[in-house]
PDB file of C-alpha atoms in Angstrom:
ATOM      1  CA  MET A   1      92.177   0.016   1.602  1.00  0.00           C
ATOM      2  CA  LEU A   2      90.100   3.136   2.166  1.00  0.00           C
ATOM      3  CA  CYS A   3      90.923   4.341  -1.338  1.00  0.00           C
ATOM      4  CA  LEU A   4      89.945   0.921  -2.741  1.00  0.00           C
ATOM      5  CA  ALA A   5      86.606   1.119  -0.938  1.00  0.00           C
ATOM      6  CA  TRP A   6      85.933   4.525  -2.498  1.00  0.00           C
ATOM      7  CA  VAL A   7      86.804   3.191  -5.955  1.00  0.00           C
ATOM      8  CA  LEU A   8      84.641   0.095  -5.594  1.00  0.00           C
ATOM      9  CA  ALA A   9      81.763   2.214  -4.320  1.00  0.00           C
ATOM     10  CA  GLY A  10      82.003   4.375  -7.404  1.00  0.00           C
ATOM     11  CA  LEU A  11      82.052   1.333  -9.734  1.00  0.00           C
ATOM     12  CA  LEU A  12      79.032  -0.493  -8.209  1.00  0.00           C
ATOM     13  CA  PRO A  13      75.871  -0.195 -10.279  1.00  0.00           C
ATOM     14  CA  ALA A  14      73.045   1.866  -8.824  1.00  0.00           C
ATOM     15  CA  THR A  15      70.753  -1.181  -8.578  1.00  0.00           C
ATOM     16  CA  TRP A  16      73.044  -2.641  -5.988  1.00  0.00           C
ATOM     17  CA  ALA A  17      72.493   0.240  -3.627  1.00  0.00           C
ATOM     18  CA  ALA A  18      70.431  -0.553  -0.517  1.00  0.00           C
ATOM     19  CA  ALA A  19      66.664   0.171  -1.084  1.00  0.00           C
ATOM     20  CA  PRO A  20      64.165   1.116   1.651  1.00  0.00           C
ATOM     21  CA  ALA A  21      61.818  -1.633   2.949  1.00  0.00           C
ATOM     22  CA  PRO A  22      58.496  -1.829   0.971  1.00  0.00           C
ATOM     23  CA  GLN A  23      55.559  -0.003   2.553  1.00  0.00           C
ATOM     24  CA  VAL A  24      52.302  -1.913   3.105  1.00  0.00           C
ATOM     25  CA  MET A  25      49.488   0.304   1.781  1.00  0.00           C
ATOM     26  CA  PRO A  26      46.543   0.745   4.112  1.00  0.00           C
ATOM     27  CA  PHE A  27      43.299  -0.919   3.049  1.00  0.00           C
ATOM     28  CA  GLY A  28      41.573   2.398   3.191  1.00  0.00           C
ATOM     29  CA  ASP A  29      39.343   2.414   6.236  1.00  0.00           C
ATOM     30  CA  ASP A  30      39.271   5.081   8.886  1.00  0.00           C
ATOM     31  CA  LYS A  31      41.354   3.050  11.337  1.00  0.00           C
ATOM     32  CA  GLY A  32      44.256   2.456   8.988  1.00  0.00           C
ATOM     33  CA  VAL A  33      43.894  -1.341   8.936  1.00  0.00           C
ATOM     34  CA  GLN A  34      46.587  -2.756   6.659  1.00  0.00           C
ATOM     35  CA  VAL A  35      45.908  -5.272   3.912  1.00  0.00           C
ATOM     36  CA  LYS A  36      47.939  -8.045   5.485  1.00  0.00           C
ATOM     37  CA  ASP A  37      46.010  -7.729   8.750  1.00  0.00           C
ATOM     38  CA  ALA A  38      42.507  -6.888   7.507  1.00  0.00           C
ATOM     39  CA  SER A  39      39.881  -9.571   8.072  1.00  0.00           C
ATOM     40  CA  PRO A  40      36.910 -10.016   5.711  1.00  0.00           C
ATOM     41  CA  LEU A  41      34.747  -8.285   8.337  1.00  0.00           C
ATOM     42  CA  GLU A  42      37.098  -5.287   8.540  1.00  0.00           C
ATOM     43  CA  LYS A  43      37.303  -5.057   4.752  1.00  0.00           C
ATOM     44  CA  MET A  44      33.523  -5.117   4.540  1.00  0.00           C
ATOM     45  CA  HIS A  45      33.156  -2.393   7.167  1.00  0.00           C
ATOM     46  CA  SER A  46      35.734  -0.306   5.361  1.00  0.00           C
ATOM     47  CA  GLN A  47      33.910  -0.490   2.061  1.00  0.00           C
ATOM     48  CA  VAL A  48      30.580   0.295   3.713  1.00  0.00           C
ATOM     49  CA  ARG A  49      32.013   3.354   5.475  1.00  0.00           C
ATOM     50  CA  ASN A  50      33.598   4.639   2.293  1.00  0.00           C
ATOM     51  CA  TRP A  51      30.404   4.019   0.334  1.00  0.00           C
ATOM     52  CA  MET A  52      28.255   5.856   2.876  1.00  0.00           C
ATOM     53  CA  ALA A  53      30.715   8.743   3.018  1.00  0.00           C
ATOM     54  CA  GLU A  54      30.823   9.071  -0.752  1.00  0.00           C
ATOM     55  CA  ALA A  55      27.035   8.991  -0.992  1.00  0.00           C
ATOM     56  CA  ASN A  56      26.509  11.593   1.726  1.00  0.00           C
ATOM     57  CA  GLY A  57      29.551  13.772   1.266  1.00  0.00           C
ATOM     58  CA  GLY A  58      31.252  13.237   4.615  1.00  0.00           C
ATOM     59  CA  SER A  59      34.028  11.301   6.274  1.00  0.00           C
ATOM     60  CA  PRO A  60      34.091   7.497   6.748  1.00  0.00           C
ATOM     61  CA  ASP A  61      34.884   7.862  10.438  1.00  0.00           C
ATOM     62  CA  GLN A  62      31.457   9.400  10.968  1.00  0.00           C
ATOM     63  CA  VAL A  63      29.806   6.126   9.966  1.00  0.00           C
ATOM     64  CA  GLN A  64      29.334   3.654  12.807  1.00  0.00           C
ATOM     65  CA  ILE A  65      28.060   0.141  12.136  1.00  0.00           C
ATOM     66  CA  ALA A  66      26.243  -1.978  14.695  1.00  0.00           C
ATOM     67  CA  PRO A  67      28.043  -5.239  15.560  1.00  0.00           C
ATOM     68  CA  ILE A  68      26.735  -8.252  13.705  1.00  0.00           C
ATOM     69  CA  ASP A  69      25.711 -11.514  15.324  1.00  0.00           C
ATOM     70  CA  SER A  70      28.820 -13.249  16.633  1.00  0.00           C
ATOM     71  CA  ARG A  71      27.604 -16.510  15.104  1.00  0.00           C
ATOM     72  CA  LEU A  72      27.864 -15.040  11.609  1.00  0.00           C
ATOM     73  CA  GLN A  73      31.129 -15.461   9.774  1.00  0.00           C
ATOM     74  CA  VAL A  74      31.986 -13.028   7.010  1.00  0.00           C
ATOM     75  CA  LEU A  75      33.704 -14.935   4.231  1.00  0.00           C
ATOM     76  CA  PRO A  76      36.295 -13.411   1.913  1.00  0.00           C
ATOM     77  CA  CYS A  77      34.974 -11.924  -1.332  1.00  0.00           C
ATOM     78  CA  GLU A  78      37.060 -11.891  -4.494  1.00  0.00           C
ATOM     79  CA  ARG A  79      35.216  -8.927  -5.989  1.00  0.00           C
ATOM     80  CA  PRO A  80      34.159  -5.499  -4.721  1.00  0.00           C
ATOM     81  CA  LEU A  81      31.017  -5.814  -2.671  1.00  0.00           C
ATOM     82  CA  TRP A  82      27.623  -4.686  -3.921  1.00  0.00           C
ATOM     83  CA  LEU A  83      26.034  -2.219  -1.487  1.00  0.00           C
ATOM     84  CA  ASP A  84      22.573  -0.702  -1.424  1.00  0.00           C
ATOM     85  CA  HIS A  85      19.703   0.395   0.810  1.00  0.00           C
ATOM     86  CA  PRO A  86      17.031  -2.300   0.347  1.00  0.00           C
ATOM     87  CA  PHE A  87      14.432  -0.438   2.398  1.00  0.00           C
ATOM     88  CA  ALA A  88      13.138   3.104   2.565  1.00  0.00           C
ATOM     89  CA  SER A  89      15.137   3.733   5.717  1.00  0.00           C
ATOM     90  CA  LYS A  90      18.824   4.494   5.266  1.00  0.00           C
ATOM     91  CA  GLU A  91      19.637   2.705   8.522  1.00  0.00           C
ATOM     92  CA  THR A  92      20.015  -0.640   6.772  1.00  0.00           C
ATOM     93  CA  VAL A  93      22.722  -1.499   4.235  1.00  0.00           C
ATOM     94  CA  ARG A  94      22.579  -4.707   2.268  1.00  0.00           C
ATOM     95  CA  VAL A  95      25.991  -6.198   1.494  1.00  0.00           C
ATOM     96  CA  ARG A  96      26.350  -8.795  -1.253  1.00  0.00           C
ATOM     97  CA  CYS A  97      29.379 -10.669  -2.511  1.00  0.00           C
ATOM     98  CA  PRO A  98      28.995 -10.875  -6.313  1.00  0.00           C
ATOM     99  CA  SER A  99      29.212 -14.231  -8.028  1.00  0.00           C
ATOM    100  CA  VAL A 100      29.958 -12.552 -11.376  1.00  0.00           C
ATOM    101  CA  ALA A 101      31.999  -9.598 -12.566  1.00  0.00           C
ATOM    102  CA  GLY A 102      30.350  -6.245 -13.197  1.00  0.00           C
ATOM    103  CA  THR A 103      27.895  -3.984 -11.447  1.00  0.00           C
ATOM    104  CA  VAL A 104      24.526  -4.785  -9.965  1.00  0.00           C
ATOM    105  CA  ALA A 105      22.786  -3.119 -12.912  1.00  0.00           C
ATOM    106  CA  GLN A 106      24.641  -5.379 -15.318  1.00  0.00           C
ATOM    107  CA  ASN A 107      23.785  -8.509 -13.325  1.00  0.00           C
ATOM    108  CA  ALA A 108      20.336  -7.816 -11.925  1.00  0.00           C
ATOM    109  CA  ASN A 109      19.398 -11.494 -11.752  1.00  0.00           C
ATOM    110  CA  ALA A 110      22.720 -12.820 -10.520  1.00  0.00           C
ATOM    111  CA  VAL A 111      22.665 -14.814  -7.293  1.00  0.00           C
ATOM    112  CA  PRO A 112      25.318 -13.521  -4.860  1.00  0.00           C
ATOM    113  CA  VAL A 113      27.814 -15.795  -3.173  1.00  0.00           C
ATOM    114  CA  TRP A 114      26.564 -14.470   0.156  1.00  0.00           C
ATOM    115  CA  GLN A 115      24.715 -11.489   1.520  1.00  0.00           C
ATOM    116  CA  LEU A 116      23.966  -9.935   4.880  1.00  0.00           C
ATOM    117  CA  TYR A 117      22.391  -6.800   6.311  1.00  0.00           C
ATOM    118  CA  LEU A 118      24.166  -4.185   8.394  1.00  0.00           C
ATOM    119  CA  ARG A 119      22.538  -1.631  10.657  1.00  0.00           C
ATOM    120  CA  ILE A 120      23.978   1.864  10.676  1.00  0.00           C
ATOM    121  CA  VAL A 121      23.770   3.267  14.205  1.00  0.00           C
ATOM    122  CA  SER A 122      25.497   6.570  13.533  1.00  0.00           C
ATOM    123  CA  ALA A 123      25.666   7.961  10.039  1.00  0.00           C
ATOM    124  CA  LEU A 124      26.664  11.168   8.373  1.00  0.00           C
ATOM    125  CA  PRO A 125      24.693  14.261   9.282  1.00  0.00           C
ATOM    126  CA  ALA A 126      21.903  14.900   6.835  1.00  0.00           C
ATOM    127  CA  VAL A 127      22.394  17.781   4.466  1.00  0.00           C
ATOM    128  CA  ALA A 128      20.296  20.688   5.602  1.00  0.00           C
ATOM    129  CA  PRO A 129      17.451  21.307   3.160  1.00  0.00           C
ATOM    130  CA  ALA A 130      17.314  24.569   1.333  1.00  0.00           C
ATOM    131  CA  LYS A 131      15.347  27.217   3.119  1.00  0.00           C
ATOM    132  CA  VAL A 132      11.897  27.721   1.693  1.00  0.00           C
ATOM    133  CA  PRO A 133      10.249  31.097   2.090  1.00  0.00           C
ATOM    134  CA  ALA A 134       7.507  31.047   4.657  1.00  0.00           C
ATOM    135  CA  PRO A 135       4.089  30.914   3.017  1.00  0.00           C
ATOM    136  CA  VAL A 136       2.138  34.114   2.975  1.00  0.00           C
ATOM    137  CA  PRO A 137      -0.855  33.686   5.273  1.00  0.00           C
ATOM    138  CA  VAL A 138      -4.130  33.713   3.385  1.00  0.00           C
ATOM    139  CA  PRO A 139      -7.067  35.158   5.275  1.00  0.00           C
ATOM    140  CA  VAL A 140      -9.768  32.567   5.888  1.00  0.00           C
ATOM    141  CA  PRO A 141     -13.309  33.882   5.764  1.00  0.00           C
ATOM    142  CA  ALA A 142     -15.226  33.517   8.992  1.00  0.00           C
ATOM    143  CA  PRO A 143     -17.838  30.756   8.963  1.00  0.00           C
ATOM    144  CA  ALA A 144     -21.348  31.848   8.283  1.00  0.00           C
ATOM    145  CA  ARG A 145     -23.549  32.182  11.312  1.00  0.00           C
ATOM    146  CA  SER A 146     -26.224  29.574  11.820  1.00  0.00           C
ATOM    147  CA  GLY A 147     -28.881  32.216  11.374  1.00  0.00           C
ATOM    148  CA  ALA A 148     -27.701  32.862   7.835  1.00  0.00           C
ATOM    149  CA  VAL A 149     -27.640  29.157   7.029  1.00  0.00           C
ATOM    150  CA  ALA A 150     -31.072  28.625   8.536  1.00  0.00           C
ATOM    151  CA  SER A 151     -32.504  31.277   6.257  1.00  0.00           C
ATOM    152  CA  ALA A 152     -31.436  29.236   3.222  1.00  0.00           C
ATOM    153  CA  ASN A 153     -33.495  26.251   2.037  1.00  0.00           C
ATOM    154  CA  PRO A 154     -32.004  23.215   3.836  1.00  0.00           C
ATOM    155  CA  GLY A 155     -33.773  20.771   1.484  1.00  0.00           C
ATOM    156  CA  LYS A 156     -35.858  17.731   2.317  1.00  0.00           C
ATOM    157  CA  MET A 157     -35.433  14.531   4.283  1.00  0.00           C
ATOM    158  CA  VAL A 158     -37.407  11.297   4.511  1.00  0.00           C
ATOM    159  CA  VAL A 159     -38.941  10.311   7.869  1.00  0.00           C
ATOM    160  CA  ALA A 160     -40.931   7.277   8.982  1.00  0.00           C
ATOM    161  CA  LYS A 161     -44.691   7.740   9.407  1.00  0.00           C
ATOM    162  CA  GLN A 162     -44.826   4.851  11.872  1.00  0.00           C
ATOM    163  CA  LEU A 163     -42.572   2.434  13.678  1.00  0.00           C
ATOM    164  CA  LEU A 164     -40.726   0.498  10.971  1.00  0.00           C
ATOM    165  CA  GLN A 165     -39.060  -2.715  12.011  1.00  0.00           C
ATOM    166  CA  ARG A 166     -35.886  -4.215  10.708  1.00  0.00           C
ATOM    167  CA  GLY A 167     -36.411  -6.323   7.573  1.00  0.00           C
ATOM    168  CA  THR A 168     -39.444  -4.321   6.378  1.00  0.00           C
ATOM    169  CA  VAL A 169     -39.562  -3.789   2.622  1.00  0.00           C
ATOM    170  CA  LEU A 170     -40.415  -0.112   2.341  1.00  0.00           C
ATOM    171  CA  THR A 171     -43.187   1.387   0.270  1.00  0.00           C
ATOM    172  CA  ALA A 172     -43.973   5.014  -0.442  1.00  0.00           C
ATOM    173  CA  ASP A 173     -46.929   5.106   1.970  1.00  0.00           C
ATOM    174  CA  MET A 174     -44.677   4.226   4.952  1.00  0.00           C
ATOM    175  CA  VAL A 175     -42.599   7.413   4.761  1.00  0.00           C
ATOM    176  CA  GLN A 176     -42.941  11.095   3.966  1.00  0.00           C
ATOM    177  CA  GLU A 177     -40.782  14.020   2.954  1.00  0.00           C
ATOM    178  CA  VAL A 178     -40.320  16.908   5.428  1.00  0.00           C
ATOM    179  CA  ASP A 179     -38.014  19.900   5.656  1.00  0.00           C
ATOM    180  CA  ALA A 180     -34.521  18.847   6.664  1.00  0.00           C
ATOM    181  CA  LYS A 181     -33.271  19.893  10.088  1.00  0.00           C
ATOM    182  CA  LEU A 182     -29.946  21.615  10.581  1.00  0.00           C
ATOM    183  CA  LEU A 183     -27.188  20.238  12.740  1.00  0.00           C
ATOM    184  CA  PRO A 184     -25.939  22.302  15.730  1.00  0.00           C
ATOM    185  CA  SER A 185     -23.109  23.491  13.485  1.00  0.00           C
ATOM    186  CA  GLY A 186     -25.636  24.980  11.090  1.00  0.00           C
ATOM    187  CA  GLN A 187     -24.915  22.390   8.402  1.00  0.00           C
ATOM    188  CA  VAL A 188     -27.263  19.907   6.740  1.00  0.00           C
ATOM    189  CA  ASP A 189     -26.802  16.178   7.484  1.00  0.00           C
ATOM    190  CA  THR A 190     -25.904  14.780   4.062  1.00  0.00           C
ATOM    191  CA  THR A 191     -26.550  11.174   5.150  1.00  0.00           C
ATOM    192  CA  HIS A 192     -30.315  11.732   5.172  1.00  0.00           C
ATOM    193  CA  LEU A 193     -32.408  10.306   2.361  1.00  0.00           C
ATOM    194  CA  THR A 194     -33.937  13.238   0.502  1.00  0.00           C
ATOM    195  CA  SER A 195     -36.660  11.625  -1.624  1.00  0.00           C
ATOM    196  CA  VAL A 196     -39.318   8.969  -1.183  1.00  0.00           C
ATOM    197  CA  LYS A 197     -37.987   7.440  -4.397  1.00  0.00           C
ATOM    198  CA  ASP A 198     -34.796   6.542  -2.494  1.00  0.00           C
ATOM    199  CA  VAL A 199     -36.633   3.906  -0.446  1.00  0.00           C
ATOM    200  CA  SER A 200     -38.260   2.150  -3.395  1.00  0.00           C
ATOM    201  CA  MET A 201     -37.537  -1.596  -3.289  1.00  0.00           C
ATOM    202  CA  ALA A 202     -35.397  -1.071  -0.169  1.00  0.00           C
ATOM    203  CA  GLU A 203     -35.241  -3.068   3.070  1.00  0.00           C
ATOM    204  CA  LEU A 204     -34.566  -1.684   6.526  1.00  0.00           C
ATOM    205  CA  VAL A 205     -31.503  -2.966   8.373  1.00  0.00           C
ATOM    206  CA  ARG A 206     -32.584  -1.512  11.744  1.00  0.00           C
ATOM    207  CA  ASP A 207     -35.696  -0.408  13.567  1.00  0.00           C
ATOM    208  CA  VAL A 208     -36.723   3.186  12.829  1.00  0.00           C
ATOM    209  CA  PRO A 209     -39.128   4.952  15.251  1.00  0.00           C
ATOM    210  CA  ALA A 210     -41.981   7.038  13.921  1.00  0.00           C
ATOM    211  CA  GLY A 211     -40.872  10.535  12.936  1.00  0.00           C
ATOM    212  CA  SER A 212     -37.191   9.562  12.721  1.00  0.00           C
ATOM    213  CA  PRO A 213     -35.241  10.366   9.565  1.00  0.00           C
ATOM    214  CA  LEU A 214     -33.954   7.561   7.348  1.00  0.00           C
ATOM    215  CA  ARG A 215     -30.287   7.582   6.411  1.00  0.00           C
ATOM    216  CA  ALA A 216     -28.415   5.867   3.606  1.00  0.00           C
ATOM    217  CA  HIS A 217     -26.942   3.251   5.959  1.00  0.00           C
ATOM    218  CA  ASP A 218     -30.421   2.354   7.290  1.00  0.00           C
ATOM    219  CA  ILE A 219     -31.488   0.591   4.089  1.00  0.00           C
ATOM    220  CA  ARG A 220     -30.259  -1.898   1.540  1.00  0.00           C
ATOM    221  CA  ARG A 221     -31.714  -3.421  -1.596  1.00  0.00           C
ATOM    222  CA  ALA A 222     -34.504  -5.755  -0.615  1.00  0.00           C
ATOM    223  CA  VAL A 223     -34.667  -9.453  -1.466  1.00  0.00           C
ATOM    224  CA  LEU A 224     -37.497  -9.440  -4.000  1.00  0.00           C
ATOM    225  CA  VAL A 225     -37.125 -12.993  -5.260  1.00  0.00           C
ATOM    226  CA  LYS A 226     -36.642 -15.887  -2.857  1.00  0.00           C
ATOM    227  CA  MET A 227     -35.316 -19.339  -3.628  1.00  0.00           C
ATOM    228  CA  GLY A 228     -38.025 -21.957  -4.044  1.00  0.00           C
ATOM    229  CA  GLN A 229     -40.816 -19.481  -4.736  1.00  0.00           C
ATOM    230  CA  GLN A 230     -42.806 -19.121  -7.963  1.00  0.00           C
ATOM    231  CA  VAL A 231     -42.039 -15.881  -9.823  1.00  0.00           C
ATOM    232  CA  LEU A 232     -43.462 -14.318 -12.948  1.00  0.00           C
ATOM    233  CA  MET A 233     -40.968 -14.168 -15.813  1.00  0.00           C
ATOM    234  CA  THR A 234     -41.618 -11.808 -18.715  1.00  0.00           C
ATOM    235  CA  VAL A 235     -40.040 -12.415 -22.120  1.00  0.00           C
ATOM    236  CA  GLY A 236     -40.216  -9.867 -24.942  1.00  0.00           C
ATOM    237  CA  ASN A 237     -40.204  -6.110 -25.282  1.00  0.00           C
ATOM    238  CA  GLY A 238     -43.947  -5.593 -25.074  1.00  0.00           C
ATOM    239  CA  ASN A 239     -44.240  -3.959 -28.493  1.00  0.00           C
ATOM    240  CA  ASP A 240     -43.879  -6.902 -30.861  1.00  0.00           C
ATOM    241  CA  PHE A 241     -44.606  -9.709 -28.442  1.00  0.00           C
ATOM    242  CA  GLN A 242     -44.532 -10.514 -24.763  1.00  0.00           C
ATOM    243  CA  ILE A 243     -44.795 -13.820 -22.983  1.00  0.00           C
ATOM    244  CA  ARG A 244     -45.311 -14.376 -19.270  1.00  0.00           C
ATOM    245  CA  VAL A 245     -44.666 -17.676 -17.584  1.00  0.00           C
ATOM    246  CA  ARG A 246     -44.435 -18.934 -14.027  1.00  0.00           C
ATOM    247  CA  VAL A 247     -40.999 -20.289 -13.090  1.00  0.00           C
ATOM    248  CA  GLU A 248     -39.260 -21.377  -9.928  1.00  0.00           C
ATOM    249  CA  ALA A 249     -36.455 -19.254  -8.428  1.00  0.00           C
ATOM    250  CA  LEU A 250     -33.348 -21.292  -7.699  1.00  0.00           C
ATOM    251  CA  GLN A 251     -31.725 -18.508  -5.637  1.00  0.00           C
ATOM    252  CA  ASP A 252     -32.481 -15.271  -3.830  1.00  0.00           C
ATOM    253  CA  GLY A 253     -32.243 -12.030  -5.767  1.00  0.00           C
ATOM    254  CA  ARG A 254     -32.369  -8.302  -5.115  1.00  0.00           C
ATOM    255  CA  MET A 255     -33.403  -5.579  -7.534  1.00  0.00           C
ATOM    256  CA  GLY A 256     -31.249  -5.825 -10.680  1.00  0.00           C
ATOM    257  CA  ASP A 257     -29.645  -9.157  -9.735  1.00  0.00           C
ATOM    258  CA  GLN A 258     -29.346 -11.957 -12.272  1.00  0.00           C
ATOM    259  CA  VAL A 259     -30.822 -15.156 -10.854  1.00  0.00           C
ATOM    260  CA  LYS A 260     -31.150 -18.759 -11.965  1.00  0.00           C
ATOM    261  CA  LEU A 261     -34.652 -20.054 -12.697  1.00  0.00           C
ATOM    262  CA  LYS A 262     -36.303 -23.327 -13.631  1.00  0.00           C
ATOM    263  CA  ASN A 263     -39.308 -24.020 -15.814  1.00  0.00           C
ATOM    264  CA  ALA A 264     -41.267 -26.571 -13.790  1.00  0.00           C
ATOM    265  CA  GLU A 265     -43.082 -27.946 -16.828  1.00  0.00           C
ATOM    266  CA  SER A 266     -40.095 -28.466 -19.162  1.00  0.00           C
ATOM    267  CA  GLY A 267     -37.396 -28.762 -16.501  1.00  0.00           C
ATOM    268  CA  LYS A 268     -35.265 -26.298 -18.471  1.00  0.00           C
ATOM    269  CA  SER A 269     -32.893 -23.959 -16.619  1.00  0.00           C
ATOM    270  CA  LEU A 270     -33.265 -20.241 -17.337  1.00  0.00           C
ATOM    271  CA  SER A 271     -31.812 -16.915 -16.206  1.00  0.00           C
ATOM    272  CA  GLY A 272     -33.510 -13.606 -15.528  1.00  0.00           C
ATOM    273  CA  LEU A 273     -33.062 -10.148 -14.033  1.00  0.00           C
ATOM    274  CA  VAL A 274     -35.038  -9.188 -10.932  1.00  0.00           C
ATOM    275  CA  THR A 275     -37.394  -6.313 -11.799  1.00  0.00           C
ATOM    276  CA  GLY A 276     -39.683  -6.298  -8.761  1.00  0.00           C
ATOM    277  CA  PRO A 277     -41.302  -8.431  -6.065  1.00  0.00           C
ATOM    278  CA  ASN A 278     -41.551 -11.981  -7.480  1.00  0.00           C
ATOM    279  CA  ALA A 279     -40.911 -10.609 -10.969  1.00  0.00           C
ATOM    280  CA  VAL A 280     -38.049 -11.211 -13.373  1.00  0.00           C
ATOM    281  CA  LYS A 281     -37.228 -10.411 -16.982  1.00  0.00           C
ATOM    282  CA  GLY A 282     -35.996 -13.284 -19.129  1.00  0.00           C
ATOM    283  CA  LEU A 283     -32.554 -13.069 -20.696  1.00  0.00           C
TER     284      LEU A 283
END
């Protein structure tokens, strides 16, 4: 019988020999979760860890993901997930289950089956930036002394000759030009008005005491034409012909503004540019 067993063993085909049990391949995450046991959540975490590791050149086990809301249920996805950083910070990963085959670039307008956001609480260490040579210090010249600045011409500034109240439309005889004063730092205040021409057709927005300098934020263009008032409209260039007529302003206007007008005699609506107090130029 023993000899017969040896003979039969030699005659059996090789395919009849006992084979080892099939191995279940791990899904590929750092914890060795197997395919048959991996939940959609575990598969998602695995792909995110691998994706982060590949992008940063480290190991998946260095990537830790914050737990998601327990009320959320991660559904199975038939295709590889689409992953990206939707914000500037790398702490957030957007996970999308594709509704179509292909990459995100190939399906930019595709609506995913589902998507959610994961927060990375511990990621791969950042790659140390290349060392940059320290900049060579450049000597900074010492600031000029106030005496030296004072010897230079500081320019002019405009001051009030008298108390000027808010709302006053300024004229040249209300102000004067004087030598500009230096600040304690030895510099000139660049907010000062430097010429009487700067206040032409301007209106004060605050009270200015006598002798005080006027600054750019103290004035604004004055209202030269007021709604309901009669204004003088000029038509023509003055060389060939010029016509002047009284019209009614239908709105307020400052220097250079286009305003609506009305000819009281004909009832016709007109437009003109404000050129001065109660004066407009017809368009």
